[in-house]
Amino acid sequence: MTMSPPSAPPSAPPAEATGVVDLYLKHIGTGRAVMGRVMGGMAEVRSEGAWIHADDGRRFLDFGGYGVFLLGHRHPAVVEAVHRQIDTHPLASRVFLEPVAARAAQALAAHTPPGLDYVHFVNSGAEATEAALKLARAQGRTSVITTRRGFHGKTLGALSVTANATYQTPFRPLLPDVTQVDYDDPADLEQALSARRDRACVIVEPVQGEGGVRIPRPGYLRQVRALCQAYGALMVVDEIQTGMGRLGTWWGVDAEDVRPDVLLAGKGLSGGVVPIAAMAATEEAYAPFSRDPYLHTSTFGASPIACAAALATVRAMEDENTVARAAVLGARILEDVRAVCAPYGGGLVHEVRGRGLLIGIEFAEEQAVGEMLLELIARGVLVNHSLNSTRVLRLTPPAVVEDGALDLFRTTLAEALHRTAGRMAG
């Protein structure tokens, strides 16, 4: 992704931020430090709701956050639950049973597809993918089928099914017997399955997020489910970004009433407060982990503090009807984005697509994404690029954004598009 300075760059960063850049250079990494400078050199120091505050006094409307902040930043109910857990028992000895994890599992399972009643909590989405791959191995499913441009994390096993050579090549050899098939192409999947049958594990996203908000044709997930059943394959659906209401339904599979063998959750499960992810599975699929509680463990997995955040998140979503709000709000934002982008269709903008609060703007050229990121930041709005689709600008707004902020976003997007179109033409 190419970036050049915006026409109206942010004001010079304060001395404190400059010190943070130096610390990044010395202790975290030169690449990240350089990126920080390009973005304006600010350091984020506070957040609430749909807003992030920088150390220079500016605030930014957060339509990014990689899908984490569906409830916004520091949702009061989640923060209160976490504070309460810190004051009583933040981490567990792992010797006795831990009640917060049990209640969080029950709360999450109440909203997973029918039959996915067993929950294994981990610390990140990549760890959830690792757990699913190990669970598949424990059942003899040693051949993994993934989709091109799919994204499932960057730990070694997860990276093996994240179909992007840029991230894979420096770490080869990865897991053996991993096959890539085209997304939204049941015929390609069937060909791969026919050679592997009951030793295969298929991992797929309902909508490819990092792949550029790629939305499959209606019926695709039902076809994947049918093929997995026909060939005896384990079906793993990665809902780390798409789940927990992001698409306007609890899960992306809900739109087609599909029940996978394994479902991965994360990002929004944290409530935007404490990192946590999970693997949910049917009784049959989960059997190896159910029988032996030491087969796959983590010191910090299912910690009381993280599970308190997850439990409070589910409860807050129930109380506030977050999923329905995400559907309504997402449709409104998608309509606004399409209207603002319409004058640039066939030129700067190739396509606008989305479902719920996951929206992608695909540009004709990769450079436009970098230009747009900087133009939006200069005007106080944060969005994300897509790691596996470099021409797509990705929006993941919170479900708590208010009308005034929506108006600001629409105006800001229009200004950024106008400036970017001029710069690209010049």
XYZ file of C-alpha atoms in Angstrom:
426
model
C 0.000 0.000 0.000
C 1.544 3.289 -1.149
C 1.165 6.370 1.003
C 2.078 9.996 0.390
C 1.412 12.932 2.719
C -2.117 14.390 2.646
C -2.690 17.876 1.275
C -3.613 19.116 4.756
C -1.347 17.119 7.083
C -2.022 16.916 10.799
C -0.296 19.506 12.940
C 3.165 18.669 14.237
C 3.040 16.030 16.963
C 3.680 17.139 20.552
C 7.007 16.426 22.195
C 5.521 13.515 24.123
C 4.443 11.796 20.896
C 7.881 12.377 19.378
C 9.307 10.553 22.390
C 6.953 7.643 21.745
C 8.178 7.438 18.142
C 11.761 7.283 19.415
C 10.855 4.509 21.826
C 9.265 2.574 18.955
C 12.421 3.038 16.913
C 14.601 1.721 19.728
C 12.473 -1.034 21.208
C 9.496 -2.062 19.040
C 10.441 -1.708 15.391
C 11.524 0.790 12.753
C 8.682 -0.068 10.369
C 5.972 0.655 12.909
C 7.733 3.867 13.963
C 7.878 5.093 10.369
C 4.190 4.267 9.883
C 3.384 6.214 13.025
C 5.175 9.256 11.663
C 3.391 8.996 8.298
C 0.044 8.867 10.128
C 0.869 12.145 11.864
C 2.960 11.061 14.817
C 0.104 11.158 17.335
C -0.212 8.707 20.210
C -3.656 7.549 21.291
C -4.193 8.042 24.999
C -7.929 7.853 25.752
C -11.146 6.510 24.290
C -14.868 6.310 24.832
C -17.766 5.214 22.649
C -16.992 5.864 18.991
C -14.052 8.166 19.735
C -10.296 7.907 20.279
C -8.354 10.841 21.771
C -4.753 11.630 20.864
C -2.089 13.273 22.987
C -2.265 16.454 20.907
C -5.839 17.067 22.069
C -7.557 15.912 18.871
C -10.232 13.254 18.803
C -10.899 10.746 16.031
C -14.069 8.986 14.995
C -13.144 5.296 15.057
C -14.596 3.462 12.056
C -11.623 1.091 12.149
C -10.327 -0.973 15.045
C -10.260 -4.126 12.861
C -13.765 -5.086 13.939
C -13.113 -5.123 17.684
C -15.242 -2.219 18.882
C -18.831 -3.106 17.985
C -19.857 -1.835 21.445
C -17.534 1.119 21.107
C -14.648 1.864 23.445
C -14.992 1.301 27.189
C -18.628 0.245 27.226
C -19.748 1.017 30.814
C -21.204 -2.431 31.542
C -18.082 -4.233 30.323
C -15.737 -1.875 32.148
C -17.717 -2.293 35.364
C -17.614 -6.103 35.097
C -13.859 -6.058 34.492
C -13.236 -3.686 37.410
C -15.308 -5.938 39.655
C -13.327 -8.995 38.550
C -9.998 -7.237 39.115
C -11.118 -6.375 42.635
C -12.008 -10.000 43.392
C -10.086 -12.560 41.291
C -8.508 -11.476 37.959
C -6.450 -14.603 37.222
C -7.076 -18.203 38.200
C -4.849 -20.856 39.756
C -6.039 -23.351 37.118
C -6.387 -25.931 39.908
C -10.059 -25.425 40.811
C -13.083 -24.841 38.617
C -13.581 -21.204 37.643
C -17.213 -20.002 37.637
C -16.848 -16.897 35.422
C -15.558 -18.996 32.513
C -18.460 -21.410 32.943
C -21.029 -18.603 32.913
C -19.378 -16.934 29.927
C -19.429 -20.224 28.006
C -23.116 -20.675 28.822
C -23.923 -17.121 27.698
C -22.043 -17.485 24.420
C -23.489 -20.930 23.681
C -26.985 -19.483 24.061
C -26.333 -17.566 20.834
C -24.222 -19.976 18.776
C -25.933 -22.126 16.111
C -27.884 -25.029 17.655
C -25.654 -27.789 18.965
C -22.450 -25.772 19.277
C -22.581 -26.010 23.045
C -18.921 -26.559 23.943
C -16.695 -23.492 24.272
C -12.923 -23.287 24.506
C -11.709 -19.783 25.448
C -8.359 -18.443 24.242
C -6.640 -15.061 24.142
C -6.772 -14.111 20.462
C -8.358 -14.975 17.143
C -5.189 -16.643 15.894
C -5.212 -18.885 18.965
C -8.812 -19.827 18.190
C -7.700 -20.894 14.719
C -4.848 -22.900 16.238
C -7.289 -24.638 18.569
C -9.534 -25.566 15.643
C -6.620 -26.929 13.615
C -5.460 -29.019 16.573
C -8.969 -30.274 17.205
C -9.165 -31.341 13.564
C -5.797 -33.119 13.867
C -6.997 -34.932 16.978
C -9.776 -36.416 14.822
C -7.449 -37.452 12.014
C -8.311 -34.488 9.762
C -4.724 -33.808 8.689
C -5.560 -32.230 5.326
C -6.741 -28.614 5.512
C -8.619 -26.743 2.799
C -8.693 -22.942 2.946
C -9.829 -20.226 0.577
C -7.729 -17.819 -1.445
C -7.521 -14.399 0.222
C -8.855 -15.951 3.420
C -7.376 -14.593 6.638
C -7.202 -16.616 9.866
C -4.259 -15.187 11.809
C -0.473 -15.114 11.719
C 0.726 -17.663 14.262
C 2.386 -20.593 12.497
C -0.638 -22.865 12.145
C -3.061 -20.010 11.463
C -0.626 -18.547 8.942
C -0.664 -21.847 7.081
C -4.334 -21.233 6.227
C -4.001 -17.465 5.739
C -3.650 -17.437 1.973
C -1.193 -14.592 1.387
C 2.330 -15.304 0.193
C 3.567 -11.959 1.546
C 3.095 -13.198 5.101
C 3.731 -16.890 4.481
C 6.971 -16.913 2.469
C 9.402 -15.777 5.221
C 8.194 -18.614 7.488
C 8.058 -21.600 5.183
C 7.797 -24.520 5.567
C 4.380 -24.159 7.168
C 1.876 -26.920 7.951
C 1.869 -29.625 5.279
C -1.105 -30.677 3.173
C -2.857 -27.310 3.013
C -4.854 -26.669 -0.165
C -6.198 -23.325 -1.349
C -9.477 -23.144 -3.275
C -11.329 -20.187 -4.731
C -13.759 -18.451 -2.402
C -17.411 -18.700 -3.396
C -16.607 -21.597 -5.742
C -18.259 -24.852 -4.570
C -16.992 -26.748 -7.619
C -13.374 -25.961 -6.734
C -14.025 -27.030 -3.147
C -15.616 -30.295 -4.231
C -12.637 -31.145 -6.402
C -10.322 -30.642 -3.416
C -12.593 -32.629 -1.094
C -12.972 -35.549 -3.473
C -9.245 -36.247 -3.169
C -9.241 -36.067 0.640
C -12.695 -37.083 1.882
C -12.913 -37.888 5.596
C -9.414 -36.664 6.413
C -10.181 -33.049 5.427
C -10.902 -29.926 7.445
C -12.415 -26.942 5.627
C -11.995 -23.448 7.091
C -14.025 -20.595 5.610
C -15.302 -17.092 6.449
C -18.952 -16.079 5.878
C -17.607 -12.808 4.470
C -13.904 -12.334 3.792
C -12.939 -9.343 5.908
C -9.212 -8.933 5.319
C -9.907 -10.316 1.849
C -11.646 -7.051 1.023
C -15.204 -7.521 2.344
C -15.895 -10.216 -0.232
C -19.499 -11.331 0.110
C -20.345 -14.723 -1.403
C -23.417 -15.442 -3.444
C -26.513 -16.564 -1.499
C -26.391 -20.271 -0.725
C -22.609 -20.603 -0.749
C -22.290 -21.563 2.923
C -25.109 -24.101 2.581
C -23.219 -25.641 -0.324
C -20.018 -25.792 1.723
C -21.933 -27.484 4.554
C -23.460 -30.018 2.158
C -20.094 -30.816 0.575
C -18.445 -31.274 3.968
C -21.188 -33.707 4.968
C -20.992 -35.580 1.660
C -17.223 -36.064 1.916
C -16.963 -36.489 5.699
C -14.993 -33.268 6.228
C -14.939 -31.101 9.330
C -16.399 -27.629 8.684
C -14.786 -24.736 10.577
C -16.344 -21.287 10.139
C -14.128 -18.380 11.104
C -16.402 -15.702 12.586
C -13.613 -13.886 14.424
C -14.374 -10.694 12.510
C -17.867 -11.373 11.165
C -19.456 -12.740 14.333
C -20.878 -11.171 17.482
C -23.326 -9.004 15.532
C -20.894 -7.403 13.095
C -22.943 -8.460 10.039
C -26.303 -7.556 11.565
C -26.857 -11.134 12.731
C -25.222 -12.883 15.663
C -23.171 -14.919 13.175
C -22.604 -14.778 9.456
C -23.856 -18.364 9.124
C -27.239 -17.331 10.542
C -28.237 -15.772 7.218
C -28.268 -19.256 5.665
C -29.179 -21.239 8.789
C -25.933 -23.207 8.590
C -24.547 -25.171 11.512
C -20.795 -25.792 11.214
C -18.900 -28.319 13.308
C -16.690 -25.589 14.744
C -17.181 -21.816 14.964
C -14.488 -19.285 15.865
C -15.306 -16.062 17.713
C -13.153 -13.136 18.781
C -12.662 -9.392 18.333
C -16.156 -8.228 19.372
C -16.316 -10.885 22.097
C -13.886 -8.720 24.075
C -16.367 -5.875 24.345
C -13.442 -3.702 23.313
C -11.968 -3.983 26.817
C -10.048 -7.248 27.445
C -8.794 -9.495 24.623
C -10.549 -12.865 24.408
C -11.550 -15.283 21.664
C -13.226 -18.656 21.581
C -13.753 -21.857 19.673
C -17.293 -23.261 19.910
C -17.979 -26.805 18.745
C -20.554 -29.554 18.664
C -20.305 -32.360 21.192
C -19.051 -34.759 18.526
C -16.439 -32.378 17.143
C -15.242 -31.320 20.599
C -14.905 -34.879 21.936
C -11.047 -35.074 21.940
C -10.740 -31.868 23.994
C -13.683 -32.838 26.202
C -12.177 -36.188 27.155
C -8.717 -34.854 27.988
C -8.673 -31.362 29.563
C -4.873 -31.231 29.275
C -4.683 -31.987 25.557
C -4.720 -28.294 24.612
C -4.249 -25.714 27.375
C -3.046 -22.157 27.976
C -1.961 -20.464 31.198
C -3.992 -17.342 30.478
C -6.780 -18.875 28.396
C -10.242 -18.468 29.954
C -8.869 -16.090 32.588
C -11.553 -14.710 34.925
C -10.873 -11.115 33.873
C -11.267 -11.892 30.152
C -14.296 -14.105 30.699
C -15.892 -11.358 32.787
C -15.510 -9.061 29.780
C -17.001 -11.671 27.436
C -19.939 -12.376 29.736
C -20.673 -8.671 30.148
C -20.412 -8.195 26.381
C -23.020 -10.846 25.623
C -25.319 -9.456 28.315
C -24.919 -5.885 27.040
C -25.677 -6.992 23.484
C -28.825 -8.727 24.693
C -29.963 -5.776 26.788
C -29.283 -3.168 24.106
C -30.456 -5.173 21.091
C -27.054 -4.558 19.526
C -27.423 -7.064 16.689
C -30.608 -5.484 15.346
C -29.066 -2.025 15.704
C -26.016 -3.157 13.739
C -28.283 -4.313 10.909
C -30.200 -1.023 10.736
C -27.170 1.212 11.225
C -25.118 -0.787 8.739
C -27.756 -0.421 6.034
C -27.834 3.350 6.636
C -24.049 3.737 6.498
C -23.776 1.544 3.398
C -26.384 3.690 1.649
C -24.515 6.855 2.642
C -21.162 5.492 1.463
C -22.625 4.438 -1.871
C -24.220 7.847 -2.353
C -20.980 9.695 -1.561
C -18.924 7.364 -3.785
C -21.394 7.409 -6.704
C -19.803 10.391 -8.528
C -16.498 8.488 -8.609
C -17.903 5.196 -9.884
C -16.138 3.830 -12.932
C -13.122 5.962 -12.101
C -11.579 6.292 -8.654
C -14.049 3.904 -6.991
C -14.573 0.423 -8.384
C -17.242 -0.880 -5.983
C -18.832 -0.373 -2.580
C -20.081 -3.474 -0.770
C -20.985 -4.491 2.732
C -23.182 -6.341 5.163
C -24.129 -4.947 8.545
C -21.279 -2.908 9.994
C -18.605 -4.409 7.725
C -18.238 -2.236 4.622
C -15.579 -2.118 1.927
C -14.743 0.533 -0.650
C -12.731 -0.981 -3.490
C -10.663 1.515 -5.457
C -9.373 1.215 -8.983
C -5.775 1.654 -7.789
C -3.937 0.555 -4.651
C -2.409 3.999 -4.152
C -5.855 5.479 -3.543
C -6.240 3.457 -0.335
C -3.147 5.033 1.193
C -4.233 8.478 0.068
C -7.698 7.993 1.543
C -6.357 6.730 4.866
C -4.229 9.825 5.282
C -6.907 12.233 4.084
C -9.415 10.747 6.537
C -6.962 10.818 9.429
C -6.184 14.467 8.670
C -9.911 15.113 9.063
C -10.380 13.087 12.227
C -11.658 9.696 10.999
C -9.949 6.311 11.390
C -10.547 3.387 9.017
C -8.561 0.295 8.004
C -6.987 -1.104 4.878
C -7.413 -4.807 4.061
C -4.340 -7.001 4.446
C -5.362 -9.503 1.765
C -6.898 -7.006 -0.656
C -4.775 -3.898 -0.955
C -7.262 -1.906 -3.052
C -9.998 -2.090 -0.409
C -10.601 0.454 2.353
C -12.505 -1.259 5.172
C -15.019 0.323 7.543
C -15.988 -1.384 10.796
C -18.038 1.240 12.667
C -19.363 0.665 16.195
C -23.054 0.048 16.765
C -23.094 2.946 19.239
C -22.280 5.709 16.762
C -24.711 8.653 16.955
C -26.365 10.728 14.236
C -23.985 13.659 14.572
C -20.982 11.385 14.105
C -22.619 9.776 11.056
C -23.106 13.208 9.497
C -19.462 14.031 10.241
C -18.328 10.787 8.633
C -20.356 11.379 5.479
C -18.992 14.905 5.064
C -15.441 13.804 5.811
C -15.630 10.894 3.360
C -16.856 13.252 0.631
C -13.985 15.672 1.283
C -11.399 12.887 1.342
C -12.693 11.410 -1.927
C -12.618 14.837 -3.583
C -9.026 15.490 -2.501
C -7.884 11.982 -3.385
C -9.474 12.139 -6.836
C -7.665 15.404 -7.484
C -4.341 14.050 -6.309
C -4.696 10.836 -8.309
C -5.632 12.799 -11.440
C -2.749 15.236 -10.961
